[in-house]
Short mmCIF file of C-alpha atoms in Angstrom, two decimals:
data_model
loop_
_atom_site.label_atom_id
_atom_site.label_comp_id
_atom_site.label_asym_id
_atom_site.label_seq_id
_atom_site.Cartn_x
_atom_site.Cartn_y
_atom_site.Cartn_z
CA MET A 761 75.05 118.85 81.33
CA SER A 762 71.88 119.20 79.26
CA GLU A 763 69.06 121.29 80.62
CA GLU A 764 65.77 119.65 81.64
CA LYS A 765 63.25 118.75 78.98
CA LYS A 766 60.40 121.15 78.40
CA GLU A 767 57.13 120.97 76.51
CA GLU A 768 56.13 123.55 73.97
CA GLU A 769 53.17 123.86 71.61
CA TYR A 770 53.51 125.40 68.16
CA ARG A 771 50.61 126.57 66.01
CA LEU A 772 51.49 126.50 62.30
CA GLU A 773 49.50 128.31 59.66
CA LYS A 774 49.08 127.17 56.05
CA ASP A 775 52.40 126.53 54.18
CA GLN A 776 54.52 126.96 57.31
CA GLU A 777 57.31 124.71 58.53
CA LEU A 778 58.53 124.01 62.06
CA ARG A 779 62.25 123.24 62.12
CA PHE A 780 64.10 121.95 65.15
CA GLU A 781 67.32 120.19 66.07
CA VAL A 782 67.76 117.78 68.98
CA GLU A 783 70.70 118.45 71.25
CA ALA A 784 73.60 115.96 71.35
CA ARG A 785 73.04 113.07 73.80
CA ALA A 786 69.37 114.01 74.15
CA THR A 787 66.04 112.91 72.65
CA ALA A 788 62.81 114.64 71.69
CA THR A 789 59.19 113.60 71.26
CA LEU A 790 56.77 115.16 68.80
CA GLU A 791 52.97 114.88 68.82
CA LEU A 792 50.42 116.22 66.34
CA LEU A 793 47.54 117.69 68.38
CA ASP A 794 45.36 119.14 65.63
CA GLY A 795 45.25 119.53 61.86
CA MET A 796 47.44 117.75 59.32
CA ALA A 797 51.21 117.78 58.91
CA GLU A 798 54.04 115.75 57.41
CA ILE A 799 57.76 115.15 57.85
CA PHE A 800 59.69 114.78 54.58
CA GLY A 801 56.58 113.57 52.75
CA THR A 802 55.33 111.12 55.42
CA GLU A 803 52.08 112.10 57.11
CA LEU A 804 51.93 112.41 60.90
CA THR A 805 49.28 110.48 62.81
CA LYS A 806 47.28 112.64 65.21
CA GLY A 807 47.87 111.76 68.87
CA LYS A 808 50.90 109.55 68.24
CA LYS A 809 54.19 110.46 69.93
CA TYR A 810 57.27 110.25 67.71
CA LEU A 811 60.72 109.85 69.22
CA PHE A 812 63.78 111.55 67.68
CA GLU A 813 67.31 110.63 68.69
CA SER A 814 70.34 112.79 69.44
CA CYS A 815 71.34 115.36 66.79
CA SER A 816 68.21 114.79 64.68
CA LYS A 817 67.24 117.61 62.34
CA VAL A 818 63.49 117.69 61.71
CA ALA A 819 61.15 119.79 59.56
CA VAL A 820 57.39 119.54 60.17
CA TYR A 821 55.42 120.98 57.25
CA THR A 822 51.71 121.68 56.97
CA TRP A 823 49.67 122.50 53.87
CA HIS A 824 46.54 123.53 55.77
CA GLY A 825 47.61 124.40 59.34
CA CYS A 826 48.23 122.34 62.49
CA VAL A 827 49.19 122.33 66.17
CA VAL A 828 52.12 120.24 67.39
CA LYS A 829 53.65 119.66 70.81
CA ILE A 830 57.34 118.98 71.35
CA SER A 831 59.02 117.71 74.51
CA PHE A 832 62.75 118.16 74.11
CA VAL A 833 66.09 119.73 74.83
CA THR A 834 66.67 121.87 71.77
CA GLU A 835 69.52 123.69 70.16
CA VAL A 836 67.12 125.62 67.94
CA ALA A 837 63.39 125.55 67.12
CA TYR A 838 61.54 128.03 64.93
CA ILE A 839 58.64 128.38 62.50
CA ALA A 840 59.67 129.22 58.94
CA ASP A 841 57.35 130.92 56.45
CA GLY A 842 59.57 130.67 53.38
CA THR A 843 60.12 127.05 52.35
CA PRO A 844 60.72 125.44 48.94
CA MET A 845 58.02 122.80 49.55
CA THR A 846 55.69 124.22 46.89
CA VAL A 847 58.51 123.99 44.34
CA TYR A 848 59.29 120.41 45.40
CA VAL A 849 55.69 119.26 45.19
CA ASN A 850 55.44 120.81 41.72
CA VAL A 851 58.45 118.68 40.70
CA HIS A 852 56.63 115.63 42.07
CA ALA A 853 53.51 116.56 40.07
CA ALA A 854 55.57 116.88 36.87
CA LEU A 855 57.18 113.47 37.50
CA GLU A 856 53.76 111.94 38.10
CA GLN A 857 52.59 113.27 34.73
CA MET A 858 55.59 111.54 33.15
CA ARG A 859 54.62 108.30 34.92
CA GLN A 860 51.04 108.55 33.69
CA LYS A 861 52.25 109.11 30.14
CA ALA A 862 54.63 106.14 30.44
CA ASP A 863 51.75 103.99 31.69
CA GLU A 864 49.59 104.96 28.74
CA GLU A 865 52.36 104.46 26.19
CA ARG A 866 53.83 101.37 27.91
CA SER A 867 57.22 103.07 28.06
CA ARG A 868 59.76 103.81 30.77
CA GLY A 869 58.99 106.21 33.61
CA PRO A 870 61.21 109.12 34.66
CA ARG A 871 64.74 108.51 35.81
CA VAL A 872 65.72 111.37 38.10
CA MET A 873 69.18 112.21 39.40
CA VAL A 874 69.55 114.60 42.35
CA VAL A 875 72.89 116.44 42.44
CA GLY A 876 74.58 119.24 44.35
CA PRO A 877 77.37 119.97 46.82
CA THR A 878 77.40 118.53 50.33
CA ASP A 879 74.71 119.52 52.82
CA VAL A 880 72.13 121.02 50.47
CA GLY A 881 69.34 118.50 51.18
CA LYS A 882 69.78 115.95 48.36
CA SER A 883 68.79 112.95 50.50
CA THR A 884 65.83 114.84 51.93
CA LEU A 885 64.56 115.74 48.45
CA CYS A 886 64.92 112.10 47.37
CA ARG A 887 62.91 111.04 50.41
CA LEU A 888 60.19 113.58 49.63
CA LEU A 889 59.86 112.45 46.01
CA LEU A 890 59.87 108.76 46.95
CA ASN A 891 57.28 109.23 49.69
CA TYR A 892 54.95 111.25 47.48
CA ALA A 893 55.23 108.64 44.72
CA ALA A 894 54.55 105.79 47.18
CA ARG A 895 51.44 107.59 48.44
CA LEU A 896 50.14 107.36 44.86
CA ASP A 897 50.81 103.58 44.79
CA ARG A 898 53.99 103.88 42.75
CA ALA A 899 57.00 101.58 43.20
CA SER A 900 60.01 103.75 42.42
CA VAL A 901 63.52 102.32 42.46
CA TYR A 902 65.69 104.26 44.89
CA VAL A 903 69.38 104.20 43.93
CA ASP A 904 71.73 105.55 46.59
CA LEU A 905 75.19 106.33 45.22
CA ASP A 906 76.25 108.50 48.17
CA VAL A 907 78.93 106.22 49.66
CA GLY A 908 79.56 108.66 52.51
CA GLN A 909 76.03 108.26 53.84
CA GLY A 910 74.67 104.84 52.88
CA GLU A 911 70.90 105.11 53.29
CA VAL A 912 70.09 101.73 51.72
CA SER A 913 72.75 99.86 53.71
CA ILE A 914 75.78 101.38 55.46
CA PRO A 915 78.41 103.94 54.40
CA GLY A 916 80.98 102.49 52.02
CA THR A 917 78.34 100.82 49.84
CA ILE A 918 76.03 101.69 46.98
CA GLY A 919 72.53 100.28 47.06
CA ALA A 920 69.15 100.14 45.41
CA ALA A 921 65.70 99.16 46.61
CA VAL A 922 62.09 99.40 45.49
CA VAL A 923 60.12 101.87 47.63
CA GLU A 924 56.43 100.96 47.72
CA ARG A 925 55.49 102.53 51.06
CA PRO A 926 56.31 105.93 52.54
CA ALA A 927 59.23 105.93 54.97
CA GLU A 928 58.41 105.58 58.65
CA ILE A 929 58.95 108.78 60.62
CA GLU A 930 61.29 107.18 63.16
CA GLU A 931 62.67 104.14 61.34
CA GLY A 932 62.99 105.30 57.73
CA TYR A 933 62.35 103.08 54.71
CA SER A 934 61.05 99.55 55.09
CA LEU A 935 63.36 98.05 52.46
CA ASN A 936 62.63 94.58 51.17
CA ALA A 937 65.67 92.71 49.76
CA PRO A 938 67.80 95.71 48.76
CA LEU A 939 70.60 95.25 46.24
CA VAL A 940 73.92 96.33 47.78
CA PHE A 941 77.45 96.45 46.33
CA HIS A 942 80.65 96.71 48.33
CA TYR A 943 82.76 99.80 47.67
CA GLY A 944 84.75 99.99 50.89
CA HIS A 945 85.39 103.74 51.26
CA THR A 946 83.35 106.78 52.28
CA SER A 947 84.41 108.94 49.33
CA PRO A 948 84.20 108.07 45.62
CA SER A 949 87.57 109.76 45.11
CA SER A 950 89.29 107.09 47.25
CA ASN A 951 88.92 104.54 44.42
CA TYR A 952 87.36 106.22 41.42
CA PRO A 953 87.87 103.33 38.92
CA LEU A 954 86.05 100.96 41.28
CA PHE A 955 83.27 103.50 41.87
CA LYS A 956 82.69 103.89 38.12
CA MET A 957 82.65 100.11 37.69
CA LEU A 958 80.03 99.69 40.42
CA VAL A 959 77.85 102.50 39.03
CA SER A 960 77.79 100.76 35.64
CA ARG A 961 77.01 97.43 37.30
CA MET A 962 74.21 98.95 39.35
CA ALA A 963 72.69 100.50 36.21
CA GLU A 964 72.66 97.07 34.55
CA CYS A 965 70.84 95.56 37.54
CA VAL A 966 68.28 98.38 37.67
CA ASN A 967 67.59 97.92 33.96
CA LYS A 968 66.97 94.20 34.50
CA LYS A 969 64.64 94.93 37.40
CA THR A 970 62.57 97.45 35.47
CA GLU A 971 62.38 95.10 32.47
CA LYS A 972 60.80 92.43 34.68
CA SER A 973 58.42 94.71 36.58
CA LYS A 974 56.00 96.93 34.71
CA LYS A 975 55.12 98.82 37.91
CA CYS A 976 58.78 99.63 38.63
CA ASN A 977 59.39 100.52 34.99
CA VAL A 978 56.53 103.03 34.94
CA SER A 979 57.37 104.42 38.40
CA GLY A 980 60.96 105.18 37.38
CA CYS A 981 64.07 105.80 39.48
CA ILE A 982 65.23 108.37 41.99
CA ILE A 983 69.05 108.50 42.13
CA ASN A 984 70.86 110.12 45.04
CA THR A 985 74.47 111.25 44.56
CA GLY A 986 77.29 112.48 46.79
CA GLY A 987 78.65 115.99 47.17
CA TRP A 988 81.77 115.45 45.00
CA ILE A 989 81.02 117.76 42.07
CA LYS A 990 84.34 119.23 40.94
CA GLY A 991 87.02 117.79 38.66
CA ALA A 992 86.71 114.01 38.53
CA GLY A 993 83.58 114.39 40.67
CA TYR A 994 81.85 116.22 37.85
CA ASP A 995 82.97 113.49 35.44
CA SER A 996 81.43 110.94 37.80
CA LEU A 997 78.08 112.77 37.61
CA LYS A 998 78.21 112.58 33.81
CA HIS A 999 79.06 108.88 34.06
CA ILE A 1000 76.08 108.27 36.37
CA ALA A 1001 73.75 110.18 34.07
CA GLY A 1002 74.92 108.20 31.05
CA SER A 1003 74.86 104.80 32.79
CA PHE A 1004 71.30 105.22 34.04
CA GLU A 1005 70.11 107.16 30.95
CA VAL A 1006 68.50 109.79 33.16
CA ASP A 1007 65.71 112.01 31.89
CA VAL A 1008 65.75 114.64 34.65
CA ILE A 1009 68.58 116.13 36.69
CA LEU A 1010 67.60 118.15 39.76
CA VAL A 1011 70.39 120.51 40.82
CA LEU A 1012 70.18 121.77 44.39
CA GLY A 1013 71.73 124.99 45.50
CA GLN A 1014 74.45 125.70 42.92
CA GLU A 1015 73.99 127.70 39.72
CA ARG A 1016 77.46 126.87 38.38
CA LEU A 1017 76.80 123.12 38.46
CA TYR A 1018 73.43 123.74 36.83
CA SER A 1019 75.06 125.73 34.01
CA GLU A 1020 77.73 123.08 33.41
CA LEU A 1021 75.21 120.23 33.26
CA LYS A 1022 72.90 122.29 31.07
CA ARG A 1023 75.82 122.74 28.67
CA ASP A 1024 77.06 119.14 28.69
CA MET A 1025 73.89 117.04 28.88
CA PRO A 1026 71.99 115.92 25.74
CA ASP A 1027 68.91 117.93 24.79
CA PHE A 1028 66.49 115.24 25.97
CA VAL A 1029 67.78 115.55 29.58
CA ASN A 1030 65.82 118.15 31.52
CA VAL A 1031 68.20 119.94 33.91
CA ILE A 1032 66.34 121.88 36.62
CA LEU A 1033 67.77 124.23 39.26
CA LEU A 1034 65.98 124.01 42.62
CA PRO A 1035 66.41 126.11 45.76
CA LYS A 1036 67.73 124.40 48.86
CA SER A 1037 65.76 124.52 52.08
CA GLY A 1038 66.70 127.20 54.59
CA GLY A 1039 66.70 124.49 57.26
CA VAL A 1040 69.69 122.65 55.80
CA VAL A 1041 72.64 122.71 58.20
CA GLU A 1042 76.24 122.17 57.16
CA ARG A 1043 78.07 119.41 59.04
CA ASN A 1044 81.75 119.37 59.93
CA GLN A 1045 84.06 116.36 59.54
CA HIS A 1046 83.49 115.21 63.12
CA GLN A 1047 79.70 115.27 62.69
CA ARG A 1048 79.96 113.28 59.48
CA SER A 1049 82.12 110.67 61.22
CA ASP A 1050 79.61 110.43 64.09
CA PHE A 1051 76.78 109.98 61.59
CA ARG A 1052 78.61 107.12 59.87
CA ASP A 1053 79.25 105.42 63.21
CA GLN A 1054 75.56 105.78 64.01
CA ARG A 1055 74.55 104.25 60.67
CA VAL A 1056 76.78 101.22 61.28
CA ARG A 1057 75.46 100.82 64.80
CA GLU A 1058 71.86 100.96 63.55
CA TYR A 1059 72.70 98.22 61.05
CA PHE A 1060 73.56 95.85 63.90
CA TYR A 1061 71.22 97.11 66.64
CA GLY A 1062 68.36 98.63 64.65
CA PRO A 1063 66.75 102.01 65.32
CA LYS A 1064 65.97 102.74 68.95
CA LYS A 1065 62.35 102.29 70.06
CA ASN A 1066 61.36 104.03 73.29
CA GLY A 1067 65.05 104.49 74.00
CA ASP A 1068 65.94 100.78 73.60
CA ASP A 1069 67.66 98.86 70.80
CA SER A 1070 65.42 96.99 68.35
CA PHE A 1071 67.86 94.12 67.64
CA PHE A 1072 71.00 92.52 69.03
CA PRO A 1073 73.95 91.23 66.98
CA HIS A 1074 75.40 87.75 67.45
CA PRO A 1075 79.10 87.01 68.12
CA THR A 1076 80.26 83.82 66.42
CA GLU A 1077 83.66 82.15 66.54
CA VAL A 1078 84.98 81.06 63.14
CA SER A 1079 88.19 79.34 62.11
CA TYR A 1080 90.75 81.15 59.99
CA ASN A 1081 90.27 78.33 57.45
CA ASP A 1082 86.56 79.15 57.06
CA ILE A 1083 87.02 82.75 55.94
CA LYS A 1084 88.92 84.35 53.07
CA LEU A 1085 89.69 88.03 53.63
CA TYR A 1086 90.38 90.51 50.84
CA LYS A 1087 90.73 94.22 50.27
CA ILE A 1088 90.20 95.90 46.91
CA GLY A 1089 93.06 97.96 45.55
CA ALA A 1090 96.84 97.54 45.64
CA PRO A 1091 99.60 100.17 45.86
CA ALA A 1092 100.32 101.85 42.54
CA LEU A 1093 103.32 100.62 40.58
CA PRO A 1094 105.70 102.89 38.64
CA ASP A 1095 105.07 102.89 34.89
CA SER A 1096 108.37 101.09 34.30
CA MET A 1097 107.23 98.13 36.43
CA LEU A 1098 103.79 97.67 34.88
CA PRO A 1099 103.30 94.44 32.91
CA LEU A 1100 102.84 94.87 29.16
CA GLY A 1101 99.30 96.02 28.36
CA MET A 1102 98.37 96.76 31.98
CA LYS A 1103 96.86 100.15 32.76
CA LYS A 1104 97.96 102.13 35.77
CA GLU A 1105 94.47 102.24 37.28
CA ASP A 1106 94.07 98.43 37.12
CA ASN A 1107 95.69 98.18 40.54
CA LYS A 1108 92.65 99.99 41.96
CA THR A 1109 90.39 97.05 41.07
CA LYS A 1110 92.73 94.27 42.15
CA LEU A 1111 91.77 91.82 44.91
CA VAL A 1112 94.47 91.65 47.57
CA PRO A 1113 94.34 88.76 50.09
CA LEU A 1114 94.66 89.60 53.80
CA GLN A 1115 95.96 87.46 56.63
CA PRO A 1116 93.87 87.38 59.83
CA GLY A 1117 95.53 89.32 62.64
CA THR A 1118 95.21 92.34 64.89
CA ASN A 1119 95.35 94.58 61.81
CA ILE A 1120 91.75 93.63 60.96
CA LEU A 1121 90.39 93.94 64.51
CA HIS A 1122 87.13 95.93 64.74
CA HIS A 1123 87.02 96.44 60.97
CA VAL A 1124 83.75 96.15 59.07
CA PHE A 1125 83.63 93.53 56.30
CA SER A 1126 81.11 92.87 53.54
CA VAL A 1127 79.99 89.26 53.03
CA SER A 1128 80.17 88.69 49.27
CA THR A 1129 77.68 86.53 47.37
CA ALA A 1130 80.61 85.22 45.28
CA LYS A 1131 81.07 81.49 45.79
CA SER A 1132 84.75 81.46 44.90
CA ILE A 1133 87.56 83.82 43.99
CA GLU A 1134 87.11 82.77 40.35
CA ASP A 1135 83.80 84.65 40.28
CA ALA A 1136 83.72 88.34 39.38
CA VAL A 1137 83.91 89.25 43.07
CA LEU A 1138 83.97 93.01 42.54
CA GLU A 1139 80.73 92.93 40.56
CA CYS A 1140 78.90 90.57 42.94
CA ASN A 1141 76.47 92.06 45.41
CA VAL A 1142 76.76 91.35 49.14
CA TYR A 1143 74.59 89.48 51.65
CA GLY A 1144 75.33 91.97 54.41
CA HIS A 1145 78.07 93.09 56.77
CA VAL A 1146 79.98 91.77 59.78
CA VAL A 1147 82.63 93.04 62.17
CA ILE A 1148 85.75 91.16 63.28
CA SER A 1149 85.42 91.89 67.01
CA GLY A 1150 88.06 89.48 68.31
CA ILE A 1151 91.16 87.52 67.29
CA ASP A 1152 92.63 84.42 68.99
CA PRO A 1153 96.04 83.72 67.40
CA ASP A 1154 96.54 80.58 69.53
CA LYS A 1155 93.31 78.89 68.46
CA LEU A 1156 93.49 80.47 64.97
CA THR A 1157 89.93 81.76 65.28
CA ALA A 1158 88.20 85.09 64.86
CA THR A 1159 85.08 86.37 66.60
CA VAL A 1160 82.63 87.71 64.03
CA LEU A 1161 79.81 90.05 65.03
CA SER A 1162 76.84 89.40 62.72
CA PRO A 1163 73.20 90.55 62.56
CA SER A 1164 72.20 86.89 62.11
CA PRO A 1165 72.90 83.90 64.39
CA GLU A 1166 73.22 81.66 61.33
CA LYS A 1167 76.48 80.50 59.79
CA LEU A 1168 78.08 82.97 57.38
CA PRO A 1169 76.52 82.41 53.93
CA SER A 1170 79.88 82.95 52.21
CA SER A 1171 83.55 82.62 53.13
CA ILE A 1172 84.62 85.67 51.08
CA LEU A 1173 84.80 88.82 53.22
CA LEU A 1174 85.74 92.23 51.77
CA LEU A 1175 87.44 94.85 53.94
CA MET A 1176 85.75 98.19 54.60
CA ASP A 1177 87.80 101.29 55.36
CA MET A 1178 85.78 101.67 58.58
CA GLN A 1179 85.92 100.38 62.12
CA PHE A 1180 83.12 99.72 64.60
CA MET A 1181 83.78 99.39 68.31
CA ASP A 1182 80.92 97.43 69.86
CA ILE A 1183 80.88 98.94 73.34
CA ASP A 1184 77.45 97.42 74.07
CA MET A 1185 78.71 93.85 74.34
#
């Protein structure tokens, strides 16, 4: 049982940071009473109460001093004097100088890749840089290649979106028409050939977007990556850097990775080692799984407001004949059985048809924009995601849980290596 909620006031001096974590199955409210403060680059509004859900990890920073009140059940709450915020804002200032130069010379703005092992604050740094840029009326392209987290859509995807406004404290980014590609797994090592293919495809799309929009071109890109940095993971970082033609690589929390990238990157790429925040907390496998489940649930139900769901998904019954189910990747064949000229990794990018049945129950699927199987399905983006929540073998129908009450925009559904049990229905 959690202890009762309590209210505490914290007075922060200049350049101090209040860090706190919300206990599991509990919530917390935060209110700015006096002064000015921000959370990950988004300014707090004085007198407004902000709600944080279970297991949230929050850092309230002030440049000039403030007083905040928290009502919560907490695992830990403390004021930190030593933070890397000054270093981070200096990085933002340097990037802004590059944008101003690009604007004057009508050239491309900075393309920044944030790298490092797991749980060093890569996503948080991306959010800071995006929010600071948006506060200066920039329109940076955010590219999220961390398939284990899925900030633009859900885990198991890679996505990109233009960020023109700072993220909301409680709800995150207000993303308008994000570009999302189906990957299907929560680790790039699960299907590395497919991951590389999608990275190259995403880079092509970002290039087309920046060619059409001067504001996006000048504002540049912020690219978030996963924590896979050794072996093939390091090769994937080099592939990302080359595909997006990055100018700046920000390395968080690991000198060895910094040294390797400094050695292997071209001279025009500025590789910078940054300290990680002392508030970063390492997560175990169970916590990562819970986070992914929460991200999928938020996709269908939206972020909670005042403890209630923002949206409600719609169950729809569809005939087996109206959907075509596929997974990407087939079992590897021995070299002796490979057709002439076929590479061993080609099986990783092969579309395999699936038959409706209990084996797909509660699995998440991506709704492809491909009109037919003759299209390049793997390189097509997706409309969104659904869950097969029920199967009726007698009627040959499936119950599909969708964020929209409308008919599915495409019959081609791609299997995710994730399940979602909708206990709210």
